[in-house]
Short mmCIF file of C-alpha atoms in Angstrom, two decimals:
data_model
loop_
_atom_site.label_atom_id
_atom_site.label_comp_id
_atom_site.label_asym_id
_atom_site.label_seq_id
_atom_site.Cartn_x
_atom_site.Cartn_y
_atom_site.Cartn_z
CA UNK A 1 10.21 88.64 -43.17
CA UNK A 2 13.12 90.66 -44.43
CA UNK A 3 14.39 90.67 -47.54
CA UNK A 4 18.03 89.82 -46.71
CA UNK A 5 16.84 86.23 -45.65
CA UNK A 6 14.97 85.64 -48.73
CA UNK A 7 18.33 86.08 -50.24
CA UNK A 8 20.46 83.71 -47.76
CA UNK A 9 16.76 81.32 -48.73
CA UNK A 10 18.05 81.10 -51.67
CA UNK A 11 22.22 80.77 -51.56
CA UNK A 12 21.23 78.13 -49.24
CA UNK A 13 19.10 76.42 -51.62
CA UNK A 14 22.01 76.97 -54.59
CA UNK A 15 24.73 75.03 -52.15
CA UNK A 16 22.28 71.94 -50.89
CA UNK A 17 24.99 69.86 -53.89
CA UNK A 18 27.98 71.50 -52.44
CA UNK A 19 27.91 69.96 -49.36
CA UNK A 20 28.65 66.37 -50.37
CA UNK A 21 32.31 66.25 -49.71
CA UNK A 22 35.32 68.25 -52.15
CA UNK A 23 37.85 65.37 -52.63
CA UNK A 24 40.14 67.73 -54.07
CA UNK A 25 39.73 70.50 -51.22
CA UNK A 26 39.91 67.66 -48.85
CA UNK A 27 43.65 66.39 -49.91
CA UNK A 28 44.59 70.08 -50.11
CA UNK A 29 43.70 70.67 -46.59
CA UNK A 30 45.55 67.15 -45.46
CA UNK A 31 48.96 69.04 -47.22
CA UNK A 32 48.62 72.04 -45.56
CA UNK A 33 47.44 70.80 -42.10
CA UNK A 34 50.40 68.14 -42.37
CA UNK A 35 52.43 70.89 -42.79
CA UNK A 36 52.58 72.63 -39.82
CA UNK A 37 52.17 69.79 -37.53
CA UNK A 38 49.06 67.94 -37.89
CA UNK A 39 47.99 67.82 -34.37
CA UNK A 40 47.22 71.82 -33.84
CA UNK A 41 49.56 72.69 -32.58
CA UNK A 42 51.04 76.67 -32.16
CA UNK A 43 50.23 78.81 -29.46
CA UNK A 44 47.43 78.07 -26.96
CA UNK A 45 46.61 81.68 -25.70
CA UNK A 46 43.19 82.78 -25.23
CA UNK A 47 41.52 84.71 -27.59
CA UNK A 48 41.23 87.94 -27.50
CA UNK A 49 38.04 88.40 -29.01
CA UNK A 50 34.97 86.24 -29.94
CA UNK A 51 36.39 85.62 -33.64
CA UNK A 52 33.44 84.62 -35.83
CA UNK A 53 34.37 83.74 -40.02
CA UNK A 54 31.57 82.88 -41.85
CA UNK A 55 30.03 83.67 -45.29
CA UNK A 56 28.91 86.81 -47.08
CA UNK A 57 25.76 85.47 -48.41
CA UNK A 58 24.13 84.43 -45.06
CA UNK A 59 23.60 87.42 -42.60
CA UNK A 60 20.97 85.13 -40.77
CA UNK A 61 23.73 83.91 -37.89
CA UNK A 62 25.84 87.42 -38.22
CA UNK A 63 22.42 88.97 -37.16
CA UNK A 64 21.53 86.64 -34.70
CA UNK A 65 24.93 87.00 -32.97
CA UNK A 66 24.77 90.76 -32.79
CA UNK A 67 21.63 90.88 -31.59
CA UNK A 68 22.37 88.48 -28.56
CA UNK A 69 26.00 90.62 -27.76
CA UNK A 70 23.90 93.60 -26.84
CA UNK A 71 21.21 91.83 -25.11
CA UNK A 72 21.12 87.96 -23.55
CA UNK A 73 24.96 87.20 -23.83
CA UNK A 74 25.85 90.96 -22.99
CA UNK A 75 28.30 89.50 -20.08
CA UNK A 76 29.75 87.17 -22.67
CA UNK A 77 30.21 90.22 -24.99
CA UNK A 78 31.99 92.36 -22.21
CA UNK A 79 34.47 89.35 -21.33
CA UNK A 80 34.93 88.11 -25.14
CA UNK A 81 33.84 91.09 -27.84
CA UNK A 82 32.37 89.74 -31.00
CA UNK A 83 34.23 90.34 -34.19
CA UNK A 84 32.99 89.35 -37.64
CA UNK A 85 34.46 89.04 -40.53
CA UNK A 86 32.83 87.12 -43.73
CA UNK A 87 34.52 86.46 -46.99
CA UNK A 88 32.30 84.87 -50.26
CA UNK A 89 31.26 81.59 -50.00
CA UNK A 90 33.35 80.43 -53.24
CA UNK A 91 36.51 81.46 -51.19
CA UNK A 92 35.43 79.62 -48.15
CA UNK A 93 37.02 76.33 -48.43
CA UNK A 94 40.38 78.13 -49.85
CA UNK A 95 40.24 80.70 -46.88
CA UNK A 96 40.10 78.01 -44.81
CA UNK A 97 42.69 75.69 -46.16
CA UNK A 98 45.31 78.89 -45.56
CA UNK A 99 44.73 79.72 -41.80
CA UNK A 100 44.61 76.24 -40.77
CA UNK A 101 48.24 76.14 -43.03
CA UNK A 102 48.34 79.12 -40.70
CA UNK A 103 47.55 77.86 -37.32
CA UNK A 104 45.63 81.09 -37.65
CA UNK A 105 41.68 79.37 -37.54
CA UNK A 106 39.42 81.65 -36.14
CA UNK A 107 36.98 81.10 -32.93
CA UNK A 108 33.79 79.94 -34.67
CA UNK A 109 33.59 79.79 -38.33
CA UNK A 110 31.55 78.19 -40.93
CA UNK A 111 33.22 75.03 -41.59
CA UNK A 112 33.51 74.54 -45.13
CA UNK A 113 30.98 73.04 -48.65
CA UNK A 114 32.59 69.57 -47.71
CA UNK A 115 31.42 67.78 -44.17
CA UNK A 116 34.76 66.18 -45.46
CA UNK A 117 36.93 69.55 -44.77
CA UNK A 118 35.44 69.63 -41.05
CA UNK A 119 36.01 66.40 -40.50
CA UNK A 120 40.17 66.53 -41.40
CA UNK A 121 39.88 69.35 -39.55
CA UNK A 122 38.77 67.41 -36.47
CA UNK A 123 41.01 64.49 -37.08
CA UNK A 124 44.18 66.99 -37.02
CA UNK A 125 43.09 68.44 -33.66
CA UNK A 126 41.91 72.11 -34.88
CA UNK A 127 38.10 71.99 -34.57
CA UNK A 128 36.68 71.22 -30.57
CA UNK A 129 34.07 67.93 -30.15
CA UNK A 130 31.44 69.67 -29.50
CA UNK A 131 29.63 66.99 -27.51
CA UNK A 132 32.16 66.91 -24.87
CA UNK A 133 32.13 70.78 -24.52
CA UNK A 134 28.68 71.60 -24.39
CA UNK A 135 28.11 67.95 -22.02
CA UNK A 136 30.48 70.02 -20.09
CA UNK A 137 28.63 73.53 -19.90
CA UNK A 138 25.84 71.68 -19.26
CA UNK A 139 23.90 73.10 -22.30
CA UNK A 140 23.75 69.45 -24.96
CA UNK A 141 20.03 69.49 -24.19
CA UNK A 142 19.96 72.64 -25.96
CA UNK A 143 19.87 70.89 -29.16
CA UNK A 144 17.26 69.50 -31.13
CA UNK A 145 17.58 65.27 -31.10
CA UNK A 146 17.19 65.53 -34.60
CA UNK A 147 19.67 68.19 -35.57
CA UNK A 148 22.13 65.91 -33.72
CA UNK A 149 21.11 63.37 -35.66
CA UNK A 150 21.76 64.74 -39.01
CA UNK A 151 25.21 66.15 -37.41
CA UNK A 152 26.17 63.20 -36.85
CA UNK A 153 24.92 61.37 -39.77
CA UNK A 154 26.92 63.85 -41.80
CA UNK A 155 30.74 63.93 -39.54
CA UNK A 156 30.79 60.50 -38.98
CA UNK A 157 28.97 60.49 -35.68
CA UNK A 158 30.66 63.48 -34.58
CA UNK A 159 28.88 66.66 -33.29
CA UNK A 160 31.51 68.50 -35.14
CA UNK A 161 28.83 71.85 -36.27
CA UNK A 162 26.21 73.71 -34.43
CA UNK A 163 23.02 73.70 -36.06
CA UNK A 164 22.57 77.47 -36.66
CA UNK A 165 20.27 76.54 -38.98
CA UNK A 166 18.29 73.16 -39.15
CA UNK A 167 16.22 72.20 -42.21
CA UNK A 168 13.44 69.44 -42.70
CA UNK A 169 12.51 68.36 -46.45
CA UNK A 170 8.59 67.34 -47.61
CA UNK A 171 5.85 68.60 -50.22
CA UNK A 172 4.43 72.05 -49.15
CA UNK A 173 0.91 71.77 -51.07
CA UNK A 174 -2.00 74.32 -51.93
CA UNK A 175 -4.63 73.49 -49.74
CA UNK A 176 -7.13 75.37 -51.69
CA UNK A 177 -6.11 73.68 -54.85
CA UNK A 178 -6.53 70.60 -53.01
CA UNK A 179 -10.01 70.90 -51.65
CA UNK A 180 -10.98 72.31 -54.78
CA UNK A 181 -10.23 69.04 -56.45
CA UNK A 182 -11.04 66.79 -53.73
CA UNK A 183 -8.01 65.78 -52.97
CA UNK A 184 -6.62 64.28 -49.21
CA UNK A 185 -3.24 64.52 -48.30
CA UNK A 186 -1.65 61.30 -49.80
CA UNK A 187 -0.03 58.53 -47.70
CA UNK A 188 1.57 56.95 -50.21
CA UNK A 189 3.32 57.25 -53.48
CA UNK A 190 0.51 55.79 -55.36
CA UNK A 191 -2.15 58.37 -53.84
CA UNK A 192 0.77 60.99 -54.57
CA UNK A 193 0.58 59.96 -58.34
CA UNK A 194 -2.96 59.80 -58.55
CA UNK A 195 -3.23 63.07 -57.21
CA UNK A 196 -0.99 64.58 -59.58
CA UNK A 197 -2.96 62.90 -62.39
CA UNK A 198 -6.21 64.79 -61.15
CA UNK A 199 -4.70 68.06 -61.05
CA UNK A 200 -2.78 67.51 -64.45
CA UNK A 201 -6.35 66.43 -65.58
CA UNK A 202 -7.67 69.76 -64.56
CA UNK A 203 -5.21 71.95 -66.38
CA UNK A 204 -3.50 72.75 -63.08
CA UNK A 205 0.09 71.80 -63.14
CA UNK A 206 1.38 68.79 -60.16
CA UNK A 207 4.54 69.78 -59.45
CA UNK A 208 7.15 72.81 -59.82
CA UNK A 209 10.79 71.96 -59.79
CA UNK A 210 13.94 73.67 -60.81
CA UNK A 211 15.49 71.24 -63.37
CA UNK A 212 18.31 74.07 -63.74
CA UNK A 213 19.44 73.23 -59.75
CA UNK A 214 18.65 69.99 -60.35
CA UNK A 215 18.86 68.77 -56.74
CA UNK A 216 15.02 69.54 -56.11
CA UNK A 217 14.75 66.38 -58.58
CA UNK A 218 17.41 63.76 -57.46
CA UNK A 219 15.75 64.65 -53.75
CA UNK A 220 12.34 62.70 -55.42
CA UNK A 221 14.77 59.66 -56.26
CA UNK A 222 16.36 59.78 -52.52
CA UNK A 223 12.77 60.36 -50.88
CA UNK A 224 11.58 57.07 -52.80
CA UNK A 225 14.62 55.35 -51.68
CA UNK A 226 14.30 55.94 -48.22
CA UNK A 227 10.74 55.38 -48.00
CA UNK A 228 11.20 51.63 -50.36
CA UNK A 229 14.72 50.58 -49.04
CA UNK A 230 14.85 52.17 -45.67
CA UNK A 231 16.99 55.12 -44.00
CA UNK A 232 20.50 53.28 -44.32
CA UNK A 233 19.38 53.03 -48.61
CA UNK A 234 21.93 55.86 -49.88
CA UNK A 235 24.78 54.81 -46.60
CA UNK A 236 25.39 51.46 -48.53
CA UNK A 237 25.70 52.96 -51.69
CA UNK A 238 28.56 55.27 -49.81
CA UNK A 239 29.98 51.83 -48.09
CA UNK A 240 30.01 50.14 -51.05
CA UNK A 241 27.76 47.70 -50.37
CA UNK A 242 25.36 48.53 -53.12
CA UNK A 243 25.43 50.29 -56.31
CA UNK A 244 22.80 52.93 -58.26
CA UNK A 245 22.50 50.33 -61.00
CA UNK A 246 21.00 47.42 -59.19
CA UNK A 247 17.66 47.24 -60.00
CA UNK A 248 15.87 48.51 -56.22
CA UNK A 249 18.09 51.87 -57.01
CA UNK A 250 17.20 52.13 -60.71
CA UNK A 251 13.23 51.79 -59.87
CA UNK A 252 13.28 54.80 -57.80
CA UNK A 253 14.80 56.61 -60.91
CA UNK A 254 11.81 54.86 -63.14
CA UNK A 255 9.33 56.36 -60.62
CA UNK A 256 10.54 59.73 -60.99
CA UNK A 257 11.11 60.06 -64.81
CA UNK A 258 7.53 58.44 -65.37
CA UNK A 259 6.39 61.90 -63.66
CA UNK A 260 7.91 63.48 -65.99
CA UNK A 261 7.04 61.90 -68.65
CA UNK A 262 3.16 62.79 -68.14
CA UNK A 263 4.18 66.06 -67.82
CA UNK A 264 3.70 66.49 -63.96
CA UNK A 265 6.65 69.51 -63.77
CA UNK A 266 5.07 71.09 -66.51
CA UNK A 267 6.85 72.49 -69.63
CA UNK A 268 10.68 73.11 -70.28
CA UNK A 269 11.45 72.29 -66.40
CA UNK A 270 15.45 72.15 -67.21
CA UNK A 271 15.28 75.64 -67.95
CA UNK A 272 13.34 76.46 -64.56
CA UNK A 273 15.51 77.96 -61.85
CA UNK A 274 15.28 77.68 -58.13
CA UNK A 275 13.49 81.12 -57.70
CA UNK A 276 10.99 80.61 -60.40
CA UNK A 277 10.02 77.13 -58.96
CA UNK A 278 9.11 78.87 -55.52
CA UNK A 279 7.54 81.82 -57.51
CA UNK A 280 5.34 79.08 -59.49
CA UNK A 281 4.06 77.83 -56.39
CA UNK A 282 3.22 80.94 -54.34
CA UNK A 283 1.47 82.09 -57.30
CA UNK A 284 -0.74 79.04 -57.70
CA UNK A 285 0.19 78.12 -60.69
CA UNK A 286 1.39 74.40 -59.20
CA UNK A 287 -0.31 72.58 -56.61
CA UNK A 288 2.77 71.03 -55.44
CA UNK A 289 6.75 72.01 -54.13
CA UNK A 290 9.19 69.46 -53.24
CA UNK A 291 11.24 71.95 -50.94
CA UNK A 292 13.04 72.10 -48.03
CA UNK A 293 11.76 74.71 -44.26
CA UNK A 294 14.52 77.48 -45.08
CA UNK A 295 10.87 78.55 -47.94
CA UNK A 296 8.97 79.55 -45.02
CA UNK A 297 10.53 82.56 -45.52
CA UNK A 298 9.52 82.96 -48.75
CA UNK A 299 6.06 81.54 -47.34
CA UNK A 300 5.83 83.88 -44.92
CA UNK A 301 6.35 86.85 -47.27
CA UNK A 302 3.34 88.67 -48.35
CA UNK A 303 4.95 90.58 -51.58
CA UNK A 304 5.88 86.70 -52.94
CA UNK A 305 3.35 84.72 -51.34
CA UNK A 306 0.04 85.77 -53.36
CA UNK A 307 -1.74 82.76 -52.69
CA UNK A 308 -1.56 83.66 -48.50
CA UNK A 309 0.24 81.80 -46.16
CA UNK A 310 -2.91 79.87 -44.71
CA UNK A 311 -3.25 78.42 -47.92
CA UNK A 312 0.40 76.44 -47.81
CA UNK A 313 0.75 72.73 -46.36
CA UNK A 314 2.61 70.52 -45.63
CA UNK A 315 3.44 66.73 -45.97
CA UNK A 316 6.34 64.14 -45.64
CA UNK A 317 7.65 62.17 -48.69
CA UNK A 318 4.58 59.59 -48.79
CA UNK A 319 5.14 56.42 -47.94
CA UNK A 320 6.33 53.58 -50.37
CA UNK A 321 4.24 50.66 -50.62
CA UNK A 322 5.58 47.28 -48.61
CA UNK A 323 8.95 49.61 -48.37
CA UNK A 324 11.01 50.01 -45.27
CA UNK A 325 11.26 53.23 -44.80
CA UNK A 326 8.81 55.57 -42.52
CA UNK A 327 7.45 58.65 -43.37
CA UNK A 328 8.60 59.46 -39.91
CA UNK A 329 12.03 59.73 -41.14
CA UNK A 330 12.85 63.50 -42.59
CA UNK A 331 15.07 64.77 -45.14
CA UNK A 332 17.33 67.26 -43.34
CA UNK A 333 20.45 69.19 -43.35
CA UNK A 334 22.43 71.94 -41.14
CA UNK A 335 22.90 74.15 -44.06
CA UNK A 336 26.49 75.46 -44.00
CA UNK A 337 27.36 74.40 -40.26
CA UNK A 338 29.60 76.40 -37.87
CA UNK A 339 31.97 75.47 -35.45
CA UNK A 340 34.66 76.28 -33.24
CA UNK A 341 38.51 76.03 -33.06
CA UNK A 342 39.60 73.11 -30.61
CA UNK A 343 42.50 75.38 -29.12
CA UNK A 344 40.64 78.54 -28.93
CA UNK A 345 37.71 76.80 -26.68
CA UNK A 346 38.54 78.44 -23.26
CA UNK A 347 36.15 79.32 -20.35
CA UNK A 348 35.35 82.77 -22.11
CA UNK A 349 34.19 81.22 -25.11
CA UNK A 350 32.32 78.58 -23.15
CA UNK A 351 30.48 81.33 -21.63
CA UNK A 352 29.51 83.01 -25.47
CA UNK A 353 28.57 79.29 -26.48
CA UNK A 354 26.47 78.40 -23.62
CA UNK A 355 24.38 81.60 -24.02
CA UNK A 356 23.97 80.79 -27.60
CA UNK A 357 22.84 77.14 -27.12
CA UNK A 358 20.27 78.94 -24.15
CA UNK A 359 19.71 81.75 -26.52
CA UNK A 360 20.18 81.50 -30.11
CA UNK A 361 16.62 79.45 -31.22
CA UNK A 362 14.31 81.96 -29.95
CA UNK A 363 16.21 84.87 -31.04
CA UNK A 364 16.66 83.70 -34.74
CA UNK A 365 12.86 82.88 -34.86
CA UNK A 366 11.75 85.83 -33.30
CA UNK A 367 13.56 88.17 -35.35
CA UNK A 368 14.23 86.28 -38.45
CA UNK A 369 11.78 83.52 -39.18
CA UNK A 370 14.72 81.41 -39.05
CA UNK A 371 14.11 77.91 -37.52
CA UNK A 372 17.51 76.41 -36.33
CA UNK A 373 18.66 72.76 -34.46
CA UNK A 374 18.43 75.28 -31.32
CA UNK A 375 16.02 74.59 -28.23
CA UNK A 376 13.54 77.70 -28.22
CA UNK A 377 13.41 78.64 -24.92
CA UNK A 378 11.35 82.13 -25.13
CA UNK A 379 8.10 81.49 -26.37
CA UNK A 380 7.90 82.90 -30.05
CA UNK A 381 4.00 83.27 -31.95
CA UNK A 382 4.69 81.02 -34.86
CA UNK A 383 3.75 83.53 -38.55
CA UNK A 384 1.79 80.80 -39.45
CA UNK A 385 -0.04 77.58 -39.29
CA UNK A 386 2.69 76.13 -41.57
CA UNK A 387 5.82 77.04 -39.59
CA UNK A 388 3.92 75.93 -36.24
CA UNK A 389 3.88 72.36 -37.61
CA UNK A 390 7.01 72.45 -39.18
CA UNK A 391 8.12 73.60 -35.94
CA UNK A 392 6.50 70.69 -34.15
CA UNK A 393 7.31 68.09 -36.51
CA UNK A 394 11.36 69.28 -35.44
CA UNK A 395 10.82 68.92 -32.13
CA UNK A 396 9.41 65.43 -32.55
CA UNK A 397 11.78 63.92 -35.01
CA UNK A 398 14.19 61.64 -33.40
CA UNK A 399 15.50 59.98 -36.83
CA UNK A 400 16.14 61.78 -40.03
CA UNK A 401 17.55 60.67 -43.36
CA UNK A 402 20.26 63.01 -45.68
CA UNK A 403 19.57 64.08 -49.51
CA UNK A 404 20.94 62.23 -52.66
CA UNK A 405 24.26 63.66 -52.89
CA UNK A 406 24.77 64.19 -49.27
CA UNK A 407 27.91 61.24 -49.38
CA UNK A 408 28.25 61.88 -52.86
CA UNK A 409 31.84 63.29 -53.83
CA UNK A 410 31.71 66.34 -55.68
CA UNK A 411 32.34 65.30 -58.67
CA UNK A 412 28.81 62.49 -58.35
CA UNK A 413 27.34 65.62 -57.50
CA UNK A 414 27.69 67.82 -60.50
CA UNK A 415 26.88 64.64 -62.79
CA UNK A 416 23.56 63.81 -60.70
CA UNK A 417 22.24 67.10 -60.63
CA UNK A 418 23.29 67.95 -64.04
CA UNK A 419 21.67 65.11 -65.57
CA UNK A 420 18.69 65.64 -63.51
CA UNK A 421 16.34 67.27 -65.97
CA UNK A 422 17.56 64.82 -68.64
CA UNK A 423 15.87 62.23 -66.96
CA UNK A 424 12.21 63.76 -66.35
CA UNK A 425 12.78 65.52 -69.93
CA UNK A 426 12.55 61.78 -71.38
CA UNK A 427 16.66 62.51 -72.70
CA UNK A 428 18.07 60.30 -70.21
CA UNK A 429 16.61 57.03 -69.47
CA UNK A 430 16.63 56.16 -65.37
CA UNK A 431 18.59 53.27 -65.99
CA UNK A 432 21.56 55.66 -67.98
CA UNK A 433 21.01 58.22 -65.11
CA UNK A 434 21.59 55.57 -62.51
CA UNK A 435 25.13 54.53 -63.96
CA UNK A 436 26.28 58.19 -65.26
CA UNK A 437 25.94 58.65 -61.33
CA UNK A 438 27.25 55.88 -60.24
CA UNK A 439 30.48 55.75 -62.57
CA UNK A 440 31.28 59.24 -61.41
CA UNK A 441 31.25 57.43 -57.67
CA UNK A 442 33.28 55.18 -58.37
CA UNK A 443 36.14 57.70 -59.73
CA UNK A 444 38.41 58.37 -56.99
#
């Protein structure tokens, strides 16, 4: 595993809040797309090269792409020559905003922290519906059902992204801490709890969680949710059809903080950051990490993994008690999806995106350890038991579920997250959580 995607591991963990939706970036892009037409429009020649924009702190894709140029989509390559260029992930959305002011978007590029960028994007006519392409190059099959899912879950039903990278959420456990204690996987919250109580009885600590992200938190609330209230819990909340503070909401908030409050993250968690969480667990100092697949990398490394990679499992979110939800239904995300310039989409760049849906998922695992929303068409030997049934789960999901702030506005986003640590610390009670969120939703 090499050392460049432990870093992307973890700017990928850092912008799991970001991706909620910018308000502000959003009515800046309406201005500037307004302003030179709306529609897209500009000149329709073809491109001359296979323009790809994305950011500095993920070389995962960037690698991936190169690699395929001089081998699988070599034709592709010869007809449309890649050409990268990357700018920091902070400047993204502003780049952005300025060459669609431009009429100047590239090819492919990563398309923005805000689903709500891509999709104004879309409605103006600049990015391509990528359903209708790929049904036409005959390569839709090439996705995962459940990256399309969580597409479309996040643009408004719209395959607006390719899933370069694809992501499932659950507990990754120590299996010998487990057996050591007796322990079974648990099926429900309740055995979840009462294992944490028998490991906190034993001096081992339950669960490490970065309180200084704060997300790997408010993902416990939205995993309880989902599992008591069903898969549409945190949609109605968006639609306005329910609120944080009624009382279903606020009870997933009690659940959480009363892990805290016996001490299950262990001590000073608001000061833990994302890294040391991950370093907790691979050093066995925690039997449990709520976490999402991009730490199989992390897994898979031997220099940060010293309790071994056979040793690492993994679970969903249990299930709730008489709830609605299943644990069937994953947590997932695209990371920080890609996609392509509506005008820009000619036969040449059909050619470089068919190869990539045919090619891409084998030659990201192969060489990377990177699982994406891809197909994997070339047989790759999974690393380790853990990615195998990571892998598998993927390829059998058919309906996932998004995070806590995934229709959050940014703003909701900062305050949840923020606040986070406050309420397993015992500082914030779940029902003052609940409507610090909440009033920073309603703000428009």
């Amino acid at each position: 595993m090499t050392g460049s995607h432990a870093v992307i591991t973890s700017s990928t963990s850092a912008r799991r809040g970001r991706l909620a939706g910018s308000t502000a970036s959003a009515a800046a892009l309406v201005l500037l797309v307004s302003a030179c037409g709306g529609s897209g429009g500009g000149s329709t020649s073809s491109p001359e090269n296979f323009s790809y924009l994305s950011v500095t702190e993920n070389t995962t894709v960037k690698t991936a792409l190169t690699t395929l140029s001089k081998g699988g989509c070599k034709t592709a390559q010869d007809d449309l020559p890649l050409k990268v260029e990357t700018v920091p992930q902070a400047s993204l959305d502003q780049k952005l905003q300025l060459l669609a002011g431009q009429d100047a978007l590239p090819v492919q590029f990563a398309a923005g922290n805000a689903p709500a960028l891509t999709q104004q994007l879309y409605k103006s006519g600049k990015v391509a519906d990528l359903e209708t392409e790929l049904k036409s190059l005959g390569v839709y099959d090439q996705l995962e059902p459940a990256a399309v899912s969580t597409i479309k879950a996040l643009y408004g039903g719209k395959v607006e992204v390719l899933p370069y990278e694809y992501n499932i959420e659950g507990i990754f456990y120590n299996k010998k801490i487990f057996s050591a204690n007796g322990l079974t996987v648990p099926a429900t919250w309740a055995e979840l709890v009462s294992a944490a109580g028998t490991l906190q009885a034993k001096g081992i600590q339950p669960f490490s969680a970065s309180g200084q992200q704060g997300w790997p938190l408010t993902r416990l609330i939205s995993g309880y949710l989902y599992r008591s209230l069903g898969p549409d819990a945190l949609k109605a909340v968006a639609d306005g059809k329910a609120e944080l503070t009624d009382p279903e909401y606020v009870k997933a908030a009690q659940e959480v903080a009363a892990l805290g409050k016996k001490g299950y993250f262990g001590k000073g968690v608001g000061s833990i950051d994302y890294d040391t969480s991950v370093n907790e667990f691979l050093n066995g100092k925690a039997g449990m990490l709520y976490m999402g697949s991009w730490a199989l990398a992390n897994i898979a490394d031997e220099k940060q993994n010293k309790v071994g990679a056979d040793n690492v499992g993994f679970m969903p979110f249990p299930a709730v008690e008489g709830g609605k939800g299943s644990i069937e239904q994953y947590p997932s995300n695209v990371g920080l999806g890609i996609t392509l310039g509506a005008k820009s989409f000619d036969k040449k760049t059909g050619a470089w995106v068919s190869c990539i849906a045919k090619n891409y998922g084998s030659t990201a695992l192969k060489d990377q350890g990177a699982i994406s929303g891809f197909k994997v068409n070339t047989p790759v030997e999974d690393s380790n038991e853990v990615t195998g049934q990571i892998r598998k789960t993927i390829s059998g999901s058919r309906q996932n579920v998004l995070w806590f702030e995934a229709l959050f506005s940014t703003k909701a986003t900062t305050v949840s997250q923020s606040n986070a640590a406050g309420l397993v610390a015992g500082s914030l009670s779940p029902e003052k959580f609940m409507r610090t969120v909440q009033d920073a939703l309603a703000e428009k």
